[in-house]
Short mmCIF file of C-alpha atoms in Angstrom, two decimals:
data_model
loop_
_atom_site.label_atom_id
_atom_site.label_comp_id
_atom_site.label_asym_id
_atom_site.label_seq_id
_atom_site.Cartn_x
_atom_site.Cartn_y
_atom_site.Cartn_z
CA UNK G 555 -18.21 19.56 7.83
CA UNK G 556 -19.94 16.42 6.52
CA UNK G 557 -19.74 15.31 2.56
CA UNK G 558 -22.26 13.51 0.71
CA UNK G 559 -21.20 11.91 -2.54
CA UNK G 560 -23.67 10.60 -4.84
CA UNK G 561 -22.75 8.10 -7.51
CA UNK G 562 -23.92 7.49 -11.30
CA UNK G 563 -25.25 4.54 -12.91
CA UNK G 564 -24.01 1.08 -12.63
CA UNK G 565 -22.60 1.17 -9.22
CA UNK G 566 -23.11 -2.26 -7.67
CA UNK G 567 -20.02 -4.60 -7.08
CA UNK G 568 -17.06 -4.79 -4.92
CA UNK G 569 -14.76 -2.96 -7.08
CA UNK G 570 -16.94 -0.02 -7.07
CA UNK G 571 -16.96 -0.25 -2.98
CA UNK G 572 -12.98 -0.20 -3.34
CA UNK G 573 -13.01 3.00 -5.67
CA UNK G 574 -15.46 4.58 -3.34
CA UNK G 575 -13.04 4.06 -0.11
CA UNK G 576 -10.01 5.50 -2.34
CA UNK G 577 -12.14 8.58 -3.45
CA UNK G 578 -13.28 9.05 -0.11
CA UNK G 579 -9.39 9.48 0.87
CA UNK G 580 -9.32 12.02 -1.93
CA UNK G 581 -11.99 14.10 -0.43
CA UNK G 582 -10.93 13.97 3.19
CA UNK G 583 -7.04 14.86 2.11
CA UNK G 584 -7.91 17.53 -0.50
CA UNK G 585 -11.35 18.90 -0.91
CA UNK G 586 -12.59 19.07 2.48
CA UNK G 587 -9.39 20.89 3.88
CA UNK G 588 -9.83 23.34 1.04
CA UNK G 589 -13.49 24.20 2.18
CA UNK G 590 -12.67 24.51 5.62
CA UNK G 591 -13.06 21.29 7.30
CA UNK G 592 -11.91 21.32 10.75
CA UNK G 593 -12.57 17.96 12.04
CA UNK G 594 -10.81 14.76 10.88
CA UNK G 595 -13.84 12.84 12.12
CA UNK G 596 -16.33 14.61 9.79
CA UNK G 597 -18.39 11.95 7.95
CA UNK G 598 -18.38 10.99 4.23
CA UNK G 599 -21.64 9.35 3.29
CA UNK G 600 -22.19 7.46 0.34
CA UNK G 601 -25.92 6.58 -0.38
CA UNK G 602 -26.05 3.64 -2.86
CA UNK G 603 -29.15 3.97 -4.76
CA UNK G 604 -28.53 1.53 -7.64
CA UNK G 605 -29.54 -1.49 -5.51
CA UNK G 606 -32.97 -0.11 -4.81
CA UNK G 607 -33.98 -0.07 -8.58
CA UNK G 608 -35.83 -3.24 -10.30
CA UNK G 609 -33.70 -5.96 -11.57
CA UNK G 610 -34.01 -6.73 -15.21
CA UNK G 611 -37.07 -9.11 -15.78
CA UNK G 612 -35.42 -11.48 -18.09
CA UNK G 613 -31.92 -11.41 -16.46
CA UNK G 614 -30.31 -9.51 -19.40
CA UNK G 615 -31.52 -11.74 -22.02
CA UNK G 616 -31.56 -8.87 -24.46
CA UNK G 617 -27.72 -8.70 -24.32
CA UNK G 618 -27.32 -12.11 -25.59
CA UNK G 619 -26.52 -12.92 -29.03
CA UNK G 620 -25.75 -17.00 -28.64
CA UNK G 621 -25.99 -18.78 -31.99
CA UNK G 622 -25.62 -15.75 -34.07
CA UNK G 623 -22.72 -16.49 -36.65
CA UNK G 624 -19.81 -14.42 -36.31
CA UNK G 625 -18.68 -11.81 -39.18
CA UNK G 626 -15.12 -12.27 -38.27
CA UNK G 627 -12.57 -13.54 -35.92
CA UNK G 628 -13.79 -13.50 -32.32
CA UNK G 629 -11.27 -11.63 -30.30
CA UNK G 630 -11.57 -12.00 -26.46
CA UNK G 631 -13.05 -9.02 -24.81
CA UNK G 632 -10.86 -7.02 -22.38
CA UNK G 633 -13.12 -6.05 -19.30
CA UNK G 634 -10.61 -4.74 -16.87
CA UNK G 635 -11.09 -0.96 -16.42
CA UNK G 636 -7.25 -0.66 -16.14
CA UNK G 637 -6.65 -2.12 -19.66
CA UNK G 638 -9.11 0.40 -20.75
CA UNK G 639 -6.63 3.19 -19.87
CA UNK G 640 -3.57 0.97 -21.00
CA UNK G 641 -5.37 1.31 -24.29
CA UNK G 642 -4.56 4.66 -24.53
CA UNK G 643 -1.07 4.16 -24.16
CA UNK G 644 -1.01 1.63 -26.60
CA UNK G 645 -2.81 4.09 -28.93
CA UNK G 646 -0.12 6.59 -28.41
CA UNK G 647 2.78 4.35 -28.53
CA UNK G 648 2.07 0.96 -30.47
CA UNK G 649 5.32 -0.77 -29.83
CA UNK G 650 5.40 -0.19 -26.14
CA UNK G 651 6.92 -3.18 -24.08
CA UNK G 652 5.60 -5.20 -21.34
CA UNK G 653 7.31 -3.65 -18.08
CA UNK G 654 7.50 -0.21 -19.64
CA UNK G 655 3.69 0.99 -19.60
CA UNK G 656 4.50 3.61 -17.04
CA UNK G 657 7.66 4.83 -18.47
CA UNK G 658 6.21 5.12 -22.12
CA UNK G 659 3.23 7.41 -20.72
CA UNK G 660 5.71 9.65 -18.39
CA UNK G 661 7.84 10.19 -21.41
CA UNK G 662 4.79 11.96 -23.12
CA UNK G 663 3.34 13.17 -19.93
CA UNK G 664 4.66 12.75 -16.42
CA UNK G 665 1.19 13.64 -15.22
CA UNK G 666 -0.49 11.10 -17.48
CA UNK G 667 1.73 8.32 -15.69
CA UNK G 668 0.80 9.38 -12.37
CA UNK G 669 -3.18 9.71 -13.29
CA UNK G 670 -2.72 5.95 -14.74
CA UNK G 671 -0.98 4.89 -11.57
CA UNK G 672 -3.64 6.29 -9.20
CA UNK G 673 -6.60 4.93 -11.01
CA UNK G 674 -4.84 1.48 -10.93
CA UNK G 675 -4.53 1.44 -7.19
CA UNK G 676 -6.03 -1.21 -5.14
CA UNK G 677 -5.66 -0.47 -1.26
CA UNK G 678 -6.47 -2.56 1.30
CA UNK G 679 -6.90 -0.40 4.22
CA UNK G 680 -7.33 3.17 5.11
CA UNK G 681 -3.71 3.84 5.85
CA UNK G 682 -2.74 2.33 2.44
CA UNK G 683 -5.31 4.84 0.89
CA UNK G 684 -4.19 7.71 2.46
CA UNK G 685 -0.49 7.02 2.10
CA UNK G 686 -1.40 6.50 -1.76
CA UNK G 687 -3.28 9.60 -2.25
CA UNK G 688 -0.53 11.61 -0.25
CA UNK G 689 2.24 10.01 -2.84
CA UNK G 690 0.19 10.97 -5.77
CA UNK G 691 -0.44 14.50 -4.71
CA UNK G 692 3.15 14.91 -3.84
CA UNK G 693 3.97 13.81 -7.42
CA UNK G 694 1.17 16.09 -9.15
CA UNK G 695 2.26 19.02 -7.01
CA UNK G 696 5.96 18.47 -8.18
CA UNK G 697 4.81 18.15 -11.79
CA UNK G 698 2.41 21.27 -11.55
CA UNK G 699 5.16 23.28 -9.77
CA UNK G 700 7.90 22.44 -12.36
CA UNK G 701 6.02 22.77 -15.39
CA UNK G 702 3.58 25.62 -14.57
CA UNK G 703 0.53 23.28 -14.91
CA UNK G 704 1.96 22.18 -18.15
CA UNK G 705 2.47 25.35 -19.67
CA UNK G 706 6.27 25.18 -19.87
CA UNK G 707 6.41 21.64 -21.04
CA UNK G 708 6.12 17.94 -20.02
CA UNK G 709 7.53 14.41 -20.63
CA UNK G 710 11.00 13.56 -21.40
CA UNK G 711 11.52 16.76 -23.00
CA UNK G 712 11.06 18.61 -20.02
CA UNK G 713 12.00 16.03 -17.13
CA UNK G 714 15.11 14.73 -18.45
CA UNK G 715 15.61 12.29 -15.89
CA UNK G 716 12.96 10.41 -17.48
CA UNK G 717 15.34 9.18 -20.19
CA UNK G 718 17.40 7.56 -17.83
CA UNK G 719 14.55 5.17 -16.53
CA UNK G 720 14.11 1.94 -18.55
CA UNK G 721 11.67 0.06 -16.69
CA UNK G 722 8.58 0.38 -14.65
CA UNK G 723 10.16 -1.10 -11.68
CA UNK G 724 12.52 1.65 -11.55
CA UNK G 725 9.87 4.41 -12.35
CA UNK G 726 8.50 4.62 -8.78
CA UNK G 727 11.96 4.47 -7.14
CA UNK G 728 13.43 7.28 -9.38
CA UNK G 729 10.18 9.55 -8.99
CA UNK G 730 10.55 9.25 -5.23
CA UNK G 731 14.10 10.40 -5.35
CA UNK G 732 12.95 13.27 -7.80
CA UNK G 733 10.54 14.29 -5.21
CA UNK G 734 12.83 14.19 -2.23
CA UNK G 735 15.51 16.39 -4.34
CA UNK G 736 12.59 18.80 -5.13
CA UNK G 737 11.97 18.87 -1.16
CA UNK G 738 15.28 19.91 -0.35
CA UNK G 739 15.51 22.41 -3.17
CA UNK G 740 12.58 24.03 -1.31
CA UNK G 741 13.95 23.97 2.20
CA UNK G 742 17.10 25.45 0.98
CA UNK G 743 15.35 28.42 -1.00
CA UNK G 744 14.91 30.25 2.48
CA UNK G 745 11.51 31.09 1.85
CA UNK G 746 12.13 32.51 -1.70
CA UNK G 747 9.81 30.19 -3.16
CA UNK G 748 6.01 29.79 -2.30
CA UNK G 749 5.72 26.21 -1.11
CA UNK G 750 2.61 24.43 -2.54
CA UNK G 751 -0.12 24.03 -0.06
CA UNK G 752 -0.15 20.21 -0.94
CA UNK G 753 3.62 19.80 -0.23
CA UNK G 754 3.41 21.58 3.22
CA UNK G 755 0.66 19.24 4.41
CA UNK G 756 1.89 15.75 2.95
CA UNK G 757 5.82 16.30 3.09
CA UNK G 758 7.87 13.43 2.67
CA UNK G 759 5.96 10.23 1.88
CA UNK G 760 7.67 6.99 0.66
CA UNK G 761 6.21 5.12 -2.33
CA UNK G 762 3.39 2.98 -0.77
CA UNK G 763 2.93 -0.70 -1.34
CA UNK G 764 -0.42 -0.22 -3.52
CA UNK G 765 1.34 1.80 -5.86
CA UNK G 766 4.17 -0.90 -6.53
CA UNK G 767 1.38 -3.47 -6.73
CA UNK G 768 -0.35 -0.90 -9.22
CA UNK G 769 2.57 -1.24 -11.60
CA UNK G 770 2.06 -5.00 -11.90
CA UNK G 771 -1.65 -4.61 -12.72
CA UNK G 772 -0.86 -2.04 -15.49
CA UNK G 773 1.56 -4.36 -17.04
CA UNK G 774 -0.65 -7.39 -16.71
CA UNK G 775 -3.54 -5.20 -18.51
CA UNK G 776 -1.20 -4.50 -21.36
CA UNK G 777 -0.77 -8.32 -21.92
CA UNK G 778 -4.46 -8.73 -21.66
CA UNK G 779 -5.19 -5.95 -24.09
CA UNK G 780 -2.82 -7.10 -26.60
CA UNK G 781 -3.85 -10.80 -26.16
CA UNK G 782 -7.52 -9.63 -26.33
CA UNK G 783 -7.24 -8.36 -29.91
CA UNK G 784 -9.94 -5.60 -29.47
CA UNK G 785 -10.02 -2.07 -27.98
CA UNK G 786 -12.22 -2.11 -25.12
CA UNK G 787 -13.99 0.93 -26.46
CA UNK G 788 -15.36 -1.20 -29.28
CA UNK G 789 -17.15 -3.95 -27.20
CA UNK G 790 -20.85 -4.57 -27.15
CA UNK G 791 -22.69 -3.60 -23.93
CA UNK G 792 -22.10 -5.75 -20.87
CA UNK G 793 -24.93 -5.68 -18.30
CA UNK G 794 -22.89 -2.98 -16.57
CA UNK G 795 -23.09 -0.90 -19.48
CA UNK G 796 -26.88 -1.54 -20.07
CA UNK G 797 -27.37 -0.14 -16.69
CA UNK G 798 -26.71 3.07 -18.17
CA UNK G 799 -30.37 2.89 -19.43
CA UNK G 800 -31.81 0.90 -16.80
CA UNK G 801 -30.77 2.95 -14.04
CA UNK G 802 -31.98 6.43 -15.54
CA UNK G 803 -35.37 4.83 -16.64
CA UNK G 804 -35.72 3.39 -13.44
CA UNK G 805 -35.16 6.67 -11.55
CA UNK G 806 -37.35 8.39 -13.39
CA UNK G 807 -40.08 6.12 -13.31
CA UNK G 808 -39.79 5.31 -9.68
CA UNK G 809 -38.79 8.83 -8.16
CA UNK G 810 -42.66 9.35 -6.71
CA UNK G 811 -44.12 12.63 -5.78
CA UNK G 812 -43.30 15.09 -2.98
CA UNK G 813 -45.96 13.47 -0.75
CA UNK G 814 -44.86 9.83 -1.22
CA UNK G 815 -41.26 10.15 -2.74
CA UNK G 816 -39.68 6.67 -4.22
CA UNK G 817 -36.72 4.61 -2.60
CA UNK G 818 -33.83 6.57 -4.31
CA UNK G 819 -35.21 10.02 -3.17
CA UNK G 820 -35.86 8.70 0.19
CA UNK G 821 -32.30 7.15 0.60
CA UNK G 822 -30.49 10.19 -0.71
CA UNK G 823 -32.75 12.51 1.07
CA UNK G 824 -31.97 10.62 4.50
CA UNK G 825 -28.03 11.01 3.76
CA UNK G 826 -28.71 14.83 3.07
CA UNK G 827 -30.21 15.05 6.45
CA UNK G 828 -27.69 13.08 8.43
CA UNK G 829 -24.81 14.98 6.78
CA UNK G 830 -26.57 18.36 7.77
CA UNK G 831 -27.13 17.42 11.16
CA UNK G 832 -23.40 16.05 11.27
CA UNK G 833 -22.29 19.58 9.77
CA UNK G 834 -24.25 21.56 12.21
CA UNK G 835 -22.74 19.51 15.04
CA UNK G 836 -19.17 20.35 13.87
CA UNK G 837 -20.00 24.01 12.93
CA UNK G 838 -18.77 23.45 9.33
CA UNK G 839 -20.40 23.64 6.01
CA UNK G 840 -22.02 20.78 4.06
CA UNK G 841 -20.61 19.41 0.80
CA UNK G 842 -22.37 17.33 -1.84
CA UNK G 843 -20.37 16.01 -4.86
CA UNK G 844 -22.55 14.17 -7.44
CA UNK G 845 -21.04 12.23 -10.53
CA UNK G 846 -23.04 11.50 -13.43
CA UNK G 847 -26.74 10.47 -13.13
CA UNK G 848 -26.29 11.25 -9.28
CA UNK G 849 -26.07 14.81 -10.34
CA UNK G 850 -29.45 14.46 -11.90
CA UNK G 851 -30.77 13.05 -8.55
CA UNK G 852 -29.42 15.48 -6.17
CA UNK G 853 -30.70 18.60 -8.62
CA UNK G 854 -34.15 16.70 -8.67
CA UNK G 855 -34.16 16.70 -4.86
CA UNK G 856 -32.83 19.96 -4.20
CA UNK G 857 -35.13 21.62 -6.55
CA UNK G 858 -38.57 19.77 -5.74
CA UNK G 859 -38.66 17.09 -3.06
CA UNK G 860 -36.14 18.61 -0.27
CA UNK G 861 -36.33 22.44 -0.58
CA UNK G 862 -35.49 22.48 3.18
CA UNK G 863 -31.98 21.25 2.81
CA UNK G 864 -29.23 23.77 2.72
CA UNK G 865 -25.85 22.86 0.76
CA UNK G 866 -22.83 24.96 1.13
CA UNK G 867 -21.14 23.62 -1.76
CA UNK G 868 -22.61 21.58 -4.70
CA UNK G 869 -20.13 19.86 -7.05
CA UNK G 870 -21.43 17.95 -10.11
CA UNK G 871 -19.00 16.15 -12.10
CA UNK G 872 -19.76 14.73 -15.54
CA UNK G 873 -23.41 15.13 -15.40
CA UNK G 874 -26.21 15.55 -17.67
CA UNK G 875 -28.14 18.30 -15.61
CA UNK G 876 -28.02 20.76 -18.13
CA UNK G 877 -29.36 18.40 -20.57
CA UNK G 878 -32.19 17.22 -18.39
CA UNK G 879 -33.44 20.57 -17.84
CA UNK G 880 -33.43 21.31 -21.51
CA UNK G 881 -35.57 17.92 -21.97
CA UNK G 882 -37.72 19.12 -19.28
CA UNK G 883 -37.10 15.85 -17.10
CA UNK G 884 -36.89 17.20 -13.81
CA UNK G 885 -39.89 17.28 -11.24
CA UNK G 886 -39.58 20.91 -10.93
CA UNK G 887 -39.09 21.95 -14.69
CA UNK G 888 -40.87 24.74 -15.90
CA UNK G 889 -41.92 24.75 -19.56
CA UNK G 890 -42.12 28.32 -19.97
CA UNK G 891 -38.36 28.56 -19.18
CA UNK G 892 -36.46 30.13 -21.13
CA UNK G 893 -38.76 32.88 -22.09
CA UNK G 894 -38.26 36.63 -22.75
CA UNK G 895 -38.79 37.37 -18.90
CA UNK G 896 -36.56 34.29 -17.52
CA UNK G 897 -33.41 33.61 -19.78
CA UNK G 898 -32.38 30.99 -17.23
CA UNK G 899 -33.73 28.47 -14.92
CA UNK G 900 -33.47 30.33 -11.37
CA UNK G 901 -30.53 29.75 -9.08
CA UNK G 902 -31.49 26.85 -6.70
CA UNK G 903 -32.21 29.05 -3.14
CA UNK G 904 -30.71 26.20 -0.96
CA UNK G 905 -27.12 25.86 -2.61
CA UNK G 906 -24.60 28.53 -1.91
CA UNK G 907 -22.24 27.75 -4.51
CA UNK G 908 -22.60 25.32 -7.49
CA UNK G 909 -19.66 24.04 -9.66
CA UNK G 910 -20.14 21.97 -12.74
CA UNK G 911 -17.31 20.31 -14.00
CA UNK G 912 -17.03 19.00 -17.72
CA UNK G 913 -14.50 17.02 -19.44
CA UNK G 914 -14.83 18.30 -22.99
CA UNK G 915 -14.25 14.54 -24.64
CA UNK G 916 -16.84 13.10 -22.17
CA UNK G 917 -19.99 12.37 -24.09
CA UNK G 918 -22.25 12.21 -20.76
CA UNK G 919 -21.03 15.69 -19.52
CA UNK G 920 -22.90 18.42 -20.49
CA UNK G 921 -22.65 22.21 -19.21
CA UNK G 922 -25.13 23.86 -16.73
CA UNK G 923 -24.27 27.66 -16.89
CA UNK G 924 -26.05 28.52 -19.89
CA UNK G 925 -29.34 26.78 -18.59
CA UNK G 926 -29.06 27.49 -14.79
CA UNK G 927 -28.41 30.77 -13.00
CA UNK G 928 -25.71 30.31 -10.46
CA UNK G 929 -24.19 27.15 -11.87
CA UNK G 930 -20.43 27.81 -12.33
CA UNK G 931 -18.99 25.50 -15.52
CA UNK G 932 -15.27 24.38 -15.31
CA UNK G 933 -13.56 22.48 -17.84
CA UNK G 934 -11.21 19.56 -16.92
CA UNK G 935 -9.25 17.62 -19.42
CA UNK G 936 -8.69 13.99 -17.95
CA UNK G 937 -6.81 12.94 -20.82
CA UNK G 938 -8.08 9.38 -20.19
CA UNK G 939 -9.32 7.07 -23.02
CA UNK G 940 -12.81 6.84 -21.13
CA UNK G 941 -13.13 10.20 -19.45
CA UNK G 942 -16.49 9.60 -18.14
CA UNK G 943 -15.18 7.58 -15.31
CA UNK G 944 -12.03 9.37 -14.73
CA UNK G 945 -12.64 12.71 -12.87
CA UNK G 946 -12.62 11.26 -9.44
CA UNK G 947 -9.69 8.84 -9.84
CA UNK G 948 -7.75 11.94 -10.98
CA UNK G 949 -5.25 13.33 -8.61
CA UNK G 950 -4.72 16.36 -10.69
CA UNK G 951 -8.87 16.92 -10.54
CA UNK G 952 -8.77 16.76 -6.97
CA UNK G 953 -5.74 19.08 -6.50
CA UNK G 954 -7.39 21.79 -9.16
CA UNK G 955 -10.92 21.39 -7.51
CA UNK G 956 -9.50 21.86 -4.06
CA UNK G 957 -7.65 25.22 -5.40
CA UNK G 958 -10.69 26.32 -6.97
CA UNK G 959 -12.87 26.04 -3.83
CA UNK G 960 -10.25 27.53 -1.55
CA UNK G 961 -10.12 30.53 -3.88
CA UNK G 962 -13.88 30.86 -3.23
CA UNK G 963 -14.69 31.95 -6.73
CA UNK G 964 -13.30 32.38 -10.28
CA UNK G 965 -9.55 32.83 -10.91
#
């Protein structure tokens, strides 16, 4: 098996590289085994297409408002992505104290706290990344098992032990104790309970160093958010935000023709070729995961530029593929569809299965099933303040996606 991940807009810096490494650990430990990967050496390719697009001609001069009189007090801007997530905790519990962000979130939803923890991790090595993923998988499996995926309850009203934890520094240790107790409960059931697949694969994993460091980052973000005096979601566009427009326009203007494809089409196409070769060598399927604008690029390539590439599983996450087709922006878009004769765009003949995941609160995510034959729309609620970037950092997303893929169809 080989997996190709195609990123969305504004992926340029070192932070994106760190997130990519952690995301790859999630793919390798969750999605790939569920899809039938038999080799731990199977490659994961990340064609980074953003740097191929032309830079802004005036170096983002259009973003500057220097010299303009302020209408009010100038609060500092919170740029840290962790602070954006902590804003959600502050919104739910305005009196949250420093040192209690995770506990406060967990008392509302234990899953929310684990998601916040996972999204705040910075791991320095592959071993640390895998250990962090394994710990988070254990925690989410515990939550799902105990609560029935949240149907029976959550938070301190369901997990009474959360009422005994007063500080974030103690939360991870107590969670670890509860996970160990649950493991003993499963072992003593003498096979009377169906042990979750995630638990069987990961077993007992102690709290990793990056998870403890993440607790400090989360609480530092609380102090930064409060000191900033503004919500991260209310700020002006930064260069990273402006890349939303620049990357979309740059790709469409420079994608080229089938005979002379543009640099982004060539880069992603080569990654697909390399991954297809690796998949054949291992005798395993080929998976493509595409986020946001990456989904539009992948669909453009598979529907027009590279009809010869065969994809066994395509997962689009938080994408605009349905919208782009409604606006007829793809190179292969047919203005005569829909029609009385053809209700939807025909399914891609070179894609065996297509899953499209949408967070209903994500303003940049669109359904595809109503537009494309063969597209399987699935809704996922990340619970994040800014859901567009929260899919691939969410342990629960990876758990649910892996189970859906392993099921082989709708359940």
